[in-house]
Amino acid sequence: FRASFSSACEDENVSYTPDALKQLGQEDLQNLALNLLLALQSIRISRLLPSRGSGKNLLSDLSRLNSAVNFDDFNLDRIEPLLKSALVVDHADDTIIWYQVYNAVFEHNPTPHPRPIASYLQQTTSLHST
């Protein structure tokens, strides 16, 4: 991700700072976002952290966000804090990055899907019958 950012900065003749994100074009930002989201999906912790929505885990949320970014179905300004944190945070404090991941996922899917009533009733029935 950082190598892609460096390359985009060189191509656009802008300084390699997080503020350069505002000077990059939409296509560059989209490519950076996709690179970062794919990198985050490949990290094991994304499969261990809980979903912010109705998915199995954070990986499923990241996959949906990745698809939205890829298909231009997401405002890239909303993911800018995540991009910035990935550029400035050192490896010792990656909790800031994961916090921004959850924020970006929430921006994409602000309301979790409600569980179907049938699922709720099945659980209630099994609780009372045991």
PDB file of C-alpha atoms in Angstrom:
ATOM      1  CA  PHE A   1       0.000   0.000   0.000  1.00  0.00           C
ATOM      2  CA  ARG A   2       2.702   2.474   0.950  1.00  0.00           C
ATOM      3  CA  ALA A   3       4.689   1.627  -2.188  1.00  0.00           C
ATOM      4  CA  SER A   4       1.575   2.304  -4.279  1.00  0.00           C
ATOM      5  CA  PHE A   5       1.104   5.619  -2.498  1.00  0.00           C
ATOM      6  CA  SER A   6       4.730   6.563  -3.119  1.00  0.00           C
ATOM      7  CA  SER A   7       4.373   5.704  -6.794  1.00  0.00           C
ATOM      8  CA  ALA A   8       1.148   7.725  -7.119  1.00  0.00           C
ATOM      9  CA  CYS A   9       2.841  10.702  -5.448  1.00  0.00           C
ATOM     10  CA  GLU A  10       5.779  10.464  -7.850  1.00  0.00           C
ATOM     11  CA  ASP A  11       3.459  10.235 -10.861  1.00  0.00           C
ATOM     12  CA  GLU A  12       1.524  13.320  -9.741  1.00  0.00           C
ATOM     13  CA  ASN A  13       4.628  15.237  -8.564  1.00  0.00           C
ATOM     14  CA  VAL A  14       3.295  15.705  -5.034  1.00  0.00           C
ATOM     15  CA  SER A  15       5.142  15.273  -1.758  1.00  0.00           C
ATOM     16  CA  TYR A  16       4.960  11.944   0.035  1.00  0.00           C
ATOM     17  CA  THR A  17       2.803  13.025   2.983  1.00  0.00           C
ATOM     18  CA  PRO A  18      -0.673  11.962   4.067  1.00  0.00           C
ATOM     19  CA  ASP A  19      -1.951  15.373   2.936  1.00  0.00           C
ATOM     20  CA  ALA A  20      -1.059  14.364  -0.627  1.00  0.00           C
ATOM     21  CA  LEU A  21      -4.196  12.207  -0.627  1.00  0.00           C
ATOM     22  CA  LYS A  22      -6.210  15.374  -1.269  1.00  0.00           C
ATOM     23  CA  GLN A  23      -4.105  16.092  -4.359  1.00  0.00           C
ATOM     24  CA  LEU A  24      -4.521  12.686  -5.967  1.00  0.00           C
ATOM     25  CA  GLY A  25      -7.223  11.903  -8.494  1.00  0.00           C
ATOM     26  CA  GLN A  26     -10.192   9.632  -7.918  1.00  0.00           C
ATOM     27  CA  GLU A  27      -8.618   6.741  -9.812  1.00  0.00           C
ATOM     28  CA  ASP A  28      -5.433   6.946  -7.731  1.00  0.00           C
ATOM     29  CA  LEU A  29      -7.479   7.069  -4.518  1.00  0.00           C
ATOM     30  CA  GLN A  30      -9.596   4.151  -5.656  1.00  0.00           C
ATOM     31  CA  ASN A  31      -6.497   2.081  -6.452  1.00  0.00           C
ATOM     32  CA  LEU A  32      -4.926   2.951  -3.088  1.00  0.00           C
ATOM     33  CA  ALA A  33      -8.117   2.051  -1.250  1.00  0.00           C
ATOM     34  CA  LEU A  34      -8.371  -1.270  -3.067  1.00  0.00           C
ATOM     35  CA  ASN A  35      -4.713  -2.080  -2.344  1.00  0.00           C
ATOM     36  CA  LEU A  36      -5.176  -1.331   1.340  1.00  0.00           C
ATOM     37  CA  LEU A  37      -8.450  -3.231   1.642  1.00  0.00           C
ATOM     38  CA  LEU A  38      -6.948  -6.286  -0.053  1.00  0.00           C
ATOM     39  CA  ALA A  39      -3.936  -6.128   2.271  1.00  0.00           C
ATOM     40  CA  LEU A  40      -6.204  -5.893   5.321  1.00  0.00           C
ATOM     41  CA  GLN A  41      -8.263  -8.848   4.107  1.00  0.00           C
ATOM     42  CA  SER A  42      -5.136 -10.980   3.894  1.00  0.00           C
ATOM     43  CA  ILE A  43      -4.286 -10.427   7.566  1.00  0.00           C
ATOM     44  CA  ARG A  44      -5.495 -13.227   9.845  1.00  0.00           C
ATOM     45  CA  ILE A  45      -6.944 -10.826  12.420  1.00  0.00           C
ATOM     46  CA  SER A  46      -9.601  -9.757   9.902  1.00  0.00           C
ATOM     47  CA  ARG A  47     -11.009 -13.283  10.191  1.00  0.00           C
ATOM     48  CA  LEU A  48     -10.922 -13.152  13.993  1.00  0.00           C
ATOM     49  CA  LEU A  49     -12.486  -9.734  14.592  1.00  0.00           C
ATOM     50  CA  PRO A  50     -16.287  -9.560  14.712  1.00  0.00           C
ATOM     51  CA  SER A  51     -18.380  -8.203  11.880  1.00  0.00           C
ATOM     52  CA  ARG A  52     -19.779  -4.707  12.165  1.00  0.00           C
ATOM     53  CA  GLY A  53     -22.838  -5.792  10.226  1.00  0.00           C
ATOM     54  CA  SER A  54     -24.442  -9.123   9.557  1.00  0.00           C
ATOM     55  CA  GLY A  55     -21.359 -10.943   8.298  1.00  0.00           C
ATOM     56  CA  LYS A  56     -19.401 -13.762   9.849  1.00  0.00           C
ATOM     57  CA  ASN A  57     -16.408 -11.579  10.681  1.00  0.00           C
ATOM     58  CA  LEU A  58     -14.647  -8.358   9.724  1.00  0.00           C
ATOM     59  CA  LEU A  59     -13.273 -10.058   6.606  1.00  0.00           C
ATOM     60  CA  SER A  60     -16.802 -10.316   5.200  1.00  0.00           C
ATOM     61  CA  ASP A  61     -17.355  -6.602   5.890  1.00  0.00           C
ATOM     62  CA  LEU A  62     -14.060  -5.740   4.197  1.00  0.00           C
ATOM     63  CA  SER A  63     -15.023  -7.856   1.188  1.00  0.00           C
ATOM     64  CA  ARG A  64     -18.292  -5.958   0.785  1.00  0.00           C
ATOM     65  CA  LEU A  65     -16.505  -2.627   1.177  1.00  0.00           C
ATOM     66  CA  ASN A  66     -13.873  -3.720  -1.348  1.00  0.00           C
ATOM     67  CA  SER A  67     -16.610  -4.526  -3.874  1.00  0.00           C
ATOM     68  CA  ALA A  68     -18.299  -1.175  -3.278  1.00  0.00           C
ATOM     69  CA  VAL A  69     -15.035   0.723  -3.813  1.00  0.00           C
ATOM     70  CA  ASN A  70     -14.231  -1.341  -6.904  1.00  0.00           C
ATOM     71  CA  PHE A  71     -17.632  -0.659  -8.465  1.00  0.00           C
ATOM     72  CA  ASP A  72     -17.560   3.091  -7.665  1.00  0.00           C
ATOM     73  CA  ASP A  73     -20.401   2.575  -5.194  1.00  0.00           C
ATOM     74  CA  PHE A  74     -18.700   4.321  -2.277  1.00  0.00           C
ATOM     75  CA  ASN A  75     -17.639   7.884  -1.489  1.00  0.00           C
ATOM     76  CA  LEU A  76     -13.845   7.695  -1.250  1.00  0.00           C
ATOM     77  CA  ASP A  77     -13.788  10.718   1.073  1.00  0.00           C
ATOM     78  CA  ARG A  78     -15.254   8.443   3.733  1.00  0.00           C
ATOM     79  CA  ILE A  79     -12.298   6.081   3.523  1.00  0.00           C
ATOM     80  CA  GLU A  80      -9.681   8.849   3.614  1.00  0.00           C
ATOM     81  CA  PRO A  81      -9.191   8.616   7.426  1.00  0.00           C
ATOM     82  CA  LEU A  82      -8.334   4.931   6.985  1.00  0.00           C
ATOM     83  CA  LEU A  83      -5.873   5.701   4.192  1.00  0.00           C
ATOM     84  CA  LYS A  84      -4.240   8.432   6.296  1.00  0.00           C
ATOM     85  CA  SER A  85      -3.949   6.225   9.362  1.00  0.00           C
ATOM     86  CA  ALA A  86      -2.322   3.475   7.294  1.00  0.00           C
ATOM     87  CA  LEU A  87       0.256   5.988   6.107  1.00  0.00           C
ATOM     88  CA  VAL A  88       1.156   7.534   9.461  1.00  0.00           C
ATOM     89  CA  VAL A  89       0.714   4.764  12.022  1.00  0.00           C
ATOM     90  CA  ASP A  90       3.723   2.646  12.810  1.00  0.00           C
ATOM     91  CA  HIS A  91       3.431  -1.086  13.317  1.00  0.00           C
ATOM     92  CA  ALA A  92       3.375  -0.754  17.107  1.00  0.00           C
ATOM     93  CA  ASP A  93       0.002   1.003  17.146  1.00  0.00           C
ATOM     94  CA  ASP A  94      -2.123  -0.678  14.519  1.00  0.00           C
ATOM     95  CA  THR A  95      -5.223  -0.431  16.726  1.00  0.00           C
ATOM     96  CA  ILE A  96      -5.769   3.005  15.177  1.00  0.00           C
ATOM     97  CA  ILE A  97      -5.893   1.410  11.742  1.00  0.00           C
ATOM     98  CA  TRP A  98      -8.427  -1.218  12.860  1.00  0.00           C
ATOM     99  CA  TYR A  99     -10.524   1.516  14.476  1.00  0.00           C
ATOM    100  CA  GLN A 100     -10.570   3.325  11.119  1.00  0.00           C
ATOM    101  CA  VAL A 101     -11.382   0.043   9.351  1.00  0.00           C
ATOM    102  CA  TYR A 102     -14.488  -0.315  11.501  1.00  0.00           C
ATOM    103  CA  ASN A 103     -15.407   3.320  10.807  1.00  0.00           C
ATOM    104  CA  ALA A 104     -15.080   2.785   7.048  1.00  0.00           C
ATOM    105  CA  VAL A 105     -17.121  -0.410   7.206  1.00  0.00           C
ATOM    106  CA  PHE A 106     -19.769   1.386   9.272  1.00  0.00           C
ATOM    107  CA  GLU A 107     -19.906   4.242   6.742  1.00  0.00           C
ATOM    108  CA  HIS A 108     -20.564   1.679   4.037  1.00  0.00           C
ATOM    109  CA  ASN A 109     -23.156  -0.302   5.997  1.00  0.00           C
ATOM    110  CA  PRO A 110     -24.462   1.937   8.816  1.00  0.00           C
ATOM    111  CA  THR A 111     -27.325  -0.289   9.909  1.00  0.00           C
ATOM    112  CA  PRO A 112     -26.786  -3.974  10.525  1.00  0.00           C
ATOM    113  CA  HIS A 113     -29.335  -6.208   8.877  1.00  0.00           C
ATOM    114  CA  PRO A 114     -31.878  -7.404  11.426  1.00  0.00           C
ATOM    115  CA  ARG A 115     -31.961 -11.101  12.094  1.00  0.00           C
ATOM    116  CA  PRO A 116     -34.950 -12.821  10.558  1.00  0.00           C
ATOM    117  CA  ILE A 117     -37.755 -13.372  13.018  1.00  0.00           C
ATOM    118  CA  ALA A 118     -37.789 -17.110  12.221  1.00  0.00           C
ATOM    119  CA  SER A 119     -34.189 -17.416  13.416  1.00  0.00           C
ATOM    120  CA  TYR A 120     -35.046 -15.609  16.630  1.00  0.00           C
ATOM    121  CA  LEU A 121     -38.079 -17.807  17.226  1.00  0.00           C
ATOM    122  CA  GLN A 122     -36.113 -21.009  16.626  1.00  0.00           C
ATOM    123  CA  GLN A 123     -33.561 -19.977  19.243  1.00  0.00           C
ATOM    124  CA  THR A 124     -36.288 -19.039  21.708  1.00  0.00           C
ATOM    125  CA  THR A 125     -38.058 -22.368  21.187  1.00  0.00           C
ATOM    126  CA  SER A 126     -34.880 -24.359  21.721  1.00  0.00           C
ATOM    127  CA  LEU A 127     -34.108 -22.419  24.893  1.00  0.00           C
ATOM    128  CA  HIS A 128     -37.515 -23.146  26.389  1.00  0.00           C
ATOM    129  CA  SER A 129     -37.626 -26.799  25.387  1.00  0.00           C
ATOM    130  CA  THR A 130     -34.369 -27.746  27.107  1.00  0.00           C
TER     131      THR A 130
END
